[in-house]
Amino acid sequence: ALAPYRATVMADAEAKGWPAIRPLFFRFPDDTKSWMISDQFLLGDDLLLAPVVEQGATTRTLYLPPGRWVHGPTGAAYDGAQEITVEAPIGRPPVFVHEGAEVASTVTEAFLD
């Protein structure tokens, strides 16, 4: 489902030398909190992933950078520049997409299938 988005991200990586997998501060250099986050990443500019790194955990507290973000598994929208906690059972990882991004509907539909 993400093949077209990944192709765009990879084309940017090739043309501009940008990494496909990016630390938050790459996209949000003026957000000081983004510089402190080392356990989340962006795929391109619009897809935020927060892996569950604690064994047995079924929730995940994560930081959303500035903007408005949509939780892929539920479609719930959150304001950024804050920490939130979401359910994160096995098979339903914390994935967020920047609201209004072209890939937004693809992400939410992928979780609904």
Coordinates of N, CA, C and O in Angstrom, one line a residue:
A1 N 0.8 -1.2 0.0 CA 0.0 0.0 0.0 C 0.9 1.3 0.0 O 0.5 2.3 -0.5
L2 N 2.0 1.2 0.6 CA 2.9 2.4 0.7 C 3.9 2.5 -0.5 O 4.8 3.3 -0.4
A3 N 3.8 1.6 -1.4 CA 4.8 1.6 -2.5 C 5.0 2.9 -3.2 O 6.1 3.4 -3.4
P4 N 3.9 3.6 -3.6 CA 4.1 4.9 -4.2 C 4.7 5.9 -3.3 O 5.6 6.7 -3.8
Y5 N 4.4 5.9 -2.1 CA 5.0 6.9 -1.1 C 6.5 6.5 -1.0 O 7.3 7.4 -1.0
R6 N 6.8 5.3 -0.8 CA 8.2 4.9 -0.6 C 9.0 5.2 -1.9 O 10.1 5.7 -1.8
A7 N 8.4 5.1 -3.1 CA 9.1 5.5 -4.3 C 9.4 7.0 -4.3 O 10.5 7.4 -4.7
T8 N 8.5 7.8 -3.9 CA 8.7 9.2 -3.8 C 9.8 9.5 -2.8 O 10.7 10.4 -3.1
V9 N 9.8 8.9 -1.6 CA 10.8 9.1 -0.6 C 12.2 8.7 -1.1 O 13.2 9.4 -1.0
M10 N 12.2 7.6 -1.8 CA 13.5 7.1 -2.4 C 14.0 8.0 -3.5 O 15.2 8.3 -3.6
A11 N 13.1 8.6 -4.3 CA 13.5 9.5 -5.3 C 14.1 10.8 -4.7 O 15.1 11.3 -5.2
D12 N 13.5 11.3 -3.6 CA 14.0 12.4 -2.9 C 15.4 12.1 -2.4 O 16.3 12.9 -2.4
A13 N 15.5 10.9 -1.8 CA 16.8 10.5 -1.3 C 17.9 10.5 -2.4 O 19.0 11.0 -2.1
E14 N 17.6 10.0 -3.5 CA 18.5 9.9 -4.6 C 18.8 11.3 -5.2 O 20.0 11.7 -5.4
A15 N 17.8 12.1 -5.4 CA 18.0 13.4 -6.0 C 18.6 14.5 -5.1 O 19.4 15.3 -5.5
K16 N 18.2 14.4 -3.8 CA 18.6 15.5 -2.8 C 19.6 15.0 -1.8 O 20.1 15.8 -1.1
G17 N 19.8 13.7 -1.8 CA 20.8 13.2 -0.8 C 20.2 13.1 0.6 O 20.9 12.9 1.6
W18 N 18.9 13.2 0.7 CA 18.2 13.1 2.0 C 18.0 11.6 2.4 O 17.8 10.8 1.6
P19 N 18.1 11.3 3.7 CA 17.9 10.0 4.1 C 16.4 9.6 4.0 O 15.6 10.5 4.2
A20 N 16.1 8.4 3.7 CA 14.7 8.0 3.6 C 14.1 7.9 5.0 O 13.0 8.3 5.2
I21 N 14.9 7.3 5.9 CA 14.5 7.2 7.3 C 15.2 8.4 8.0 O 16.4 8.5 8.0
R22 N 14.4 9.2 8.6 CA 14.9 10.5 9.1 C 14.6 10.7 10.6 O 13.6 10.3 11.1
P23 N 15.6 11.2 11.3 CA 15.3 11.6 12.7 C 14.3 12.8 12.7 O 14.1 13.5 11.7
L24 N 13.5 13.0 13.8 CA 12.5 14.0 13.8 C 13.1 15.4 13.5 O 12.4 16.2 12.8
F25 N 14.3 15.7 14.0 CA 14.8 17.0 13.8 C 15.1 17.3 12.4 O 15.2 18.5 12.0
F26 N 15.2 16.3 11.5 CA 15.5 16.6 10.1 C 14.3 17.4 9.5 O 14.5 18.3 8.7
R27 N 13.1 17.0 9.9 CA 11.9 17.7 9.3 C 11.5 18.8 10.2 O 10.8 19.8 9.7
F28 N 11.8 18.8 11.5 CA 11.4 19.8 12.4 C 12.6 20.4 13.2 O 12.8 20.3 14.4
P29 N 13.5 21.1 12.4 CA 14.8 21.6 13.0 C 14.6 22.7 14.1 O 15.4 22.8 15.0
D30 N 13.5 23.4 14.1 CA 13.2 24.4 15.0 C 12.5 23.9 16.3 O 12.3 24.7 17.3
D31 N 12.1 22.7 16.3 CA 11.4 22.1 17.5 C 12.5 21.4 18.4 O 13.0 20.3 18.0
T32 N 12.8 22.0 19.5 CA 13.9 21.5 20.3 C 13.6 20.1 20.8 O 14.5 19.3 21.0
K33 N 12.4 19.8 21.1 CA 12.0 18.5 21.6 C 12.4 17.4 20.6 O 12.8 16.3 20.9
S34 N 12.2 17.7 19.3 CA 12.5 16.8 18.2 C 14.0 16.4 18.2 O 14.3 15.3 17.8
W35 N 14.9 17.2 18.7 CA 16.3 16.9 18.8 C 16.6 15.9 19.9 O 17.6 15.3 19.9
M36 N 15.7 15.7 20.8 CA 15.9 14.9 22.0 C 15.4 13.4 21.8 O 15.6 12.6 22.6
I37 N 14.6 13.2 20.7 CA 14.0 11.9 20.5 C 14.9 11.0 19.7 O 15.3 11.3 18.6
S38 N 15.2 9.8 20.2 CA 16.0 8.9 19.6 C 15.4 7.5 19.3 O 16.0 6.6 18.7
D39 N 14.1 7.4 19.7 CA 13.4 6.1 19.6 C 12.2 6.2 18.7 O 11.3 5.3 18.8
Q40 N 12.1 7.2 17.9 CA 11.1 7.4 16.9 C 11.8 7.8 15.6 O 12.9 8.3 15.6
F41 N 11.1 7.7 14.5 CA 11.7 8.2 13.2 C 10.6 8.5 12.2 O 9.4 8.1 12.4
L42 N 11.0 9.2 11.2 CA 10.1 9.5 10.1 C 10.5 8.7 8.9 O 11.7 8.5 8.6
L43 N 9.6 8.2 8.1 CA 9.8 7.7 6.8 C 9.4 8.8 5.8 O 8.2 9.1 5.7
G44 N 10.3 9.4 5.2 CA 10.0 10.6 4.4 C 9.6 11.8 5.4 O 10.0 11.8 6.6
D45 N 8.8 12.7 4.9 CA 8.4 13.8 5.7 C 7.1 13.6 6.5 O 6.9 14.3 7.5
D46 N 6.3 12.6 6.1 CA 5.0 12.6 6.6 C 4.6 11.3 7.4 O 3.5 11.3 7.9
L47 N 5.4 10.4 7.5 CA 5.1 9.1 8.2 C 5.9 9.0 9.4 O 7.2 8.9 9.3
L48 N 5.3 9.0 10.6 CA 6.0 8.9 11.8 C 5.8 7.5 12.4 O 4.7 7.0 12.5
L49 N 6.9 6.9 12.8 CA 6.8 5.5 13.4 C 7.5 5.6 14.8 O 8.5 6.2 15.0
A50 N 6.8 4.9 15.7 CA 7.3 4.9 17.1 C 7.3 3.4 17.5 O 6.3 2.9 18.1
P51 N 8.4 2.7 17.3 CA 8.5 1.3 17.6 C 8.2 1.0 19.1 O 8.6 1.8 19.9
V52 N 7.6 -0.1 19.4 CA 7.5 -0.5 20.8 C 8.7 -1.2 21.1 O 9.0 -2.3 20.6
V53 N 9.5 -0.7 22.1 CA 10.8 -1.3 22.4 C 10.8 -1.9 23.8 O 11.9 -2.5 24.2
E54 N 9.7 -1.9 24.5 CA 9.7 -2.5 25.8 C 8.9 -3.8 25.7 O 7.8 -3.9 25.3
Q55 N 9.6 -4.9 26.1 CA 9.0 -6.2 26.0 C 7.7 -6.3 26.8 O 7.6 -5.9 27.9
G56 N 6.7 -6.8 26.1 CA 5.4 -7.0 26.8 C 4.5 -5.8 26.8 O 3.3 -5.8 27.2
A57 N 5.0 -4.6 26.4 CA 4.2 -3.4 26.4 C 3.1 -3.5 25.4 O 3.2 -4.0 24.3
T58 N 1.9 -2.9 25.8 CA 0.8 -2.9 24.9 C 0.3 -1.4 24.6 O -0.7 -1.2 24.0
T59 N 1.1 -0.5 25.2 CA 0.9 0.9 24.9 C 2.2 1.6 24.6 O 3.3 1.0 24.9
R60 N 2.2 2.8 24.1 CA 3.5 3.4 23.7 C 3.3 4.9 24.0 O 2.3 5.5 23.4
T61 N 4.1 5.5 24.8 CA 4.1 7.0 24.9 C 5.1 7.5 23.9 O 6.3 7.0 23.8
L62 N 4.7 8.5 23.2 CA 5.6 9.0 22.1 C 5.3 10.5 22.0 O 4.4 11.1 22.5
Y63 N 6.2 11.2 21.2 CA 6.2 12.6 21.0 C 5.7 12.8 19.6 O 6.3 12.3 18.6
L64 N 4.7 13.7 19.4 CA 4.3 14.1 18.1 C 4.9 15.5 17.8 O 4.7 16.4 18.6
P65 N 5.6 15.7 16.8 CA 6.2 17.0 16.4 C 5.1 18.0 16.1 O 3.9 17.6 15.9
P66 N 5.4 19.2 15.9 CA 4.4 20.2 15.5 C 3.6 19.8 14.3 O 4.1 19.1 13.4
G67 N 2.4 20.3 14.3 CA 1.4 20.0 13.2 C 0.3 19.1 13.8 O 0.1 19.0 15.0
R68 N -0.5 18.5 12.9 CA -1.6 17.7 13.3 C -1.3 16.3 12.7 O -0.9 16.2 11.5
W69 N -1.5 15.3 13.5 CA -1.1 13.9 13.2 C -2.3 13.0 13.3 O -3.1 13.1 14.2
V70 N -2.4 12.0 12.3 CA -3.5 11.1 12.3 C -2.9 9.7 12.7 O -1.9 9.3 12.0
H71 N -3.4 9.0 13.7 CA -3.0 7.7 14.1 C -3.5 6.7 13.1 O -4.7 6.5 12.9
G72 N -2.6 6.0 12.4 CA -3.0 5.1 11.3 C -4.0 4.0 11.8 O -5.0 3.8 11.1
P73 N -3.8 3.3 12.9 CA -4.7 2.2 13.2 C -6.1 2.7 13.6 O -7.0 1.9 13.4
T74 N -6.3 3.9 14.1 CA -7.6 4.3 14.5 C -8.2 5.5 13.7 O -9.4 5.7 13.8
G75 N -7.4 6.3 13.0 CA -7.8 7.4 12.3 C -8.0 8.6 13.2 O -8.4 9.7 12.8
A76 N -7.7 8.5 14.5 CA -7.8 9.6 15.5 C -6.8 10.7 15.2 O -5.6 10.3 14.9
A77 N -7.2 11.9 15.2 CA -6.2 13.0 15.0 C -5.8 13.7 16.3 O -6.6 13.8 17.2
Y78 N -4.5 14.1 16.3 CA -3.9 14.7 17.5 C -3.1 15.9 17.1 O -2.5 15.9 16.1
D79 N -3.2 16.9 18.0 CA -2.3 18.1 17.8 C -0.9 17.6 18.2 O -0.7 16.9 19.1
G80 N 0.1 18.2 17.4 CA 1.5 17.9 17.7 C 2.1 18.8 18.8 O 1.4 19.5 19.5
A81 N 3.4 18.7 18.9 CA 4.1 19.4 19.9 C 3.7 18.9 21.3 O 3.6 19.7 22.3
Q82 N 3.4 17.6 21.5 CA 3.1 17.1 22.8 C 3.3 15.6 22.8 O 3.5 14.9 21.8
E83 N 3.4 15.0 24.0 CA 3.5 13.6 24.2 C 2.1 13.0 24.4 O 1.3 13.6 25.0
I84 N 1.9 11.8 23.8 CA 0.7 11.1 23.9 C 1.0 9.7 24.2 O 2.1 9.2 24.0
T85 N 0.0 8.9 24.7 CA 0.1 7.5 24.9 C -1.0 6.9 24.1 O -2.2 7.3 24.1
V86 N -0.7 5.9 23.3 CA -1.6 5.2 22.4 C -1.5 3.7 22.7 O -0.5 3.2 23.1
E87 N -2.6 3.0 22.4 CA -2.6 1.5 22.4 C -1.6 1.0 21.3 O -1.6 1.6 20.2
A88 N -0.9 0.0 21.6 CA 0.1 -0.5 20.7 C 0.2 -2.1 20.8 O 1.3 -2.6 21.1
P89 N -0.9 -2.8 20.7 CA -0.7 -4.2 20.8 C 0.1 -4.8 19.6 O 0.2 -4.1 18.6
I90 N 0.5 -6.0 19.7 CA 1.3 -6.7 18.6 C 0.4 -6.6 17.4 O -0.8 -6.9 17.4
G91 N 1.0 -6.2 16.3 CA 0.4 -6.1 15.0 C -0.3 -4.8 14.7 O -0.8 -4.6 13.6
R92 N -0.3 -3.9 15.7 CA -0.9 -2.5 15.5 C 0.1 -1.5 16.1 O -0.1 -0.9 17.1
P93 N 1.2 -1.3 15.4 CA 2.2 -0.4 15.9 C 1.8 1.1 15.8 O 0.9 1.4 15.0
P94 N 2.4 1.9 16.6 CA 2.1 3.4 16.6 C 2.7 4.0 15.3 O 3.9 4.2 15.2
V95 N 1.8 4.2 14.4 CA 2.1 4.8 13.1 C 1.2 6.1 12.9 O 0.0 6.0 13.1
F96 N 1.9 7.2 12.6 CA 1.1 8.4 12.5 C 1.5 9.0 11.1 O 2.6 8.9 10.6
V97 N 0.5 9.7 10.5 CA 0.8 10.4 9.3 C 0.4 11.9 9.5 O -0.6 12.2 10.2
H98 N 1.2 12.7 8.9 CA 0.9 14.2 9.0 C -0.4 14.5 8.3 O -0.6 14.1 7.1
E99 N -1.3 15.1 9.0 CA -2.6 15.4 8.5 C -2.5 16.2 7.2 O -1.8 17.1 7.1
G100 N -3.3 15.8 6.2 CA -3.3 16.5 4.9 C -2.3 15.9 3.9 O -2.3 16.3 2.8
A101 N -1.4 15.1 4.4 CA -0.4 14.5 3.5 C -1.1 13.6 2.5 O -2.1 13.0 2.8
E102 N -0.5 13.6 1.3 CA -1.1 12.8 0.2 C -1.2 11.3 0.6 O -2.1 10.6 0.2
V103 N -0.3 10.8 1.5 CA -0.3 9.4 1.9 C -1.2 9.1 3.0 O -1.4 7.9 3.4
A104 N -1.9 10.1 3.6 CA -2.7 9.9 4.8 C -3.8 8.9 4.6 O -4.0 7.9 5.4
S105 N -4.6 8.9 3.5 CA -5.7 8.0 3.3 C -5.1 6.6 3.1 O -5.7 5.6 3.5
T106 N -4.0 6.5 2.4 CA -3.4 5.2 2.2 C -3.0 4.5 3.5 O -3.2 3.3 3.7
V107 N -2.5 5.2 4.4 CA -2.0 4.7 5.7 C -3.3 4.2 6.5 O -3.3 3.1 7.0
T108 N -4.3 5.0 6.7 CA -5.4 4.6 7.4 C -6.2 3.4 6.8 O -6.6 2.5 7.4
E109 N -6.2 3.4 5.5 CA -6.9 2.3 4.7 C -6.1 1.0 4.9 O -6.7 -0.1 5.0
A110 N -4.8 1.1 5.0 CA -3.9 -0.1 5.1 C -4.2 -0.8 6.5 O -4.2 -2.0 6.6
F111 N -4.5 0.0 7.5 CA -4.8 -0.6 8.8 C -6.2 -1.1 8.9 O -6.5 -2.0 9.6
L112 N -7.1 -0.6 8.1 CA -8.5 -1.1 8.1 C -8.7 -2.4 7.3 O -9.7 -3.1 7.5
D113 N -7.8 -2.7 6.4 CA -8.0 -3.9 5.6 C -7.7 -5.1 6.4 O -7.1 -5.2 7.4

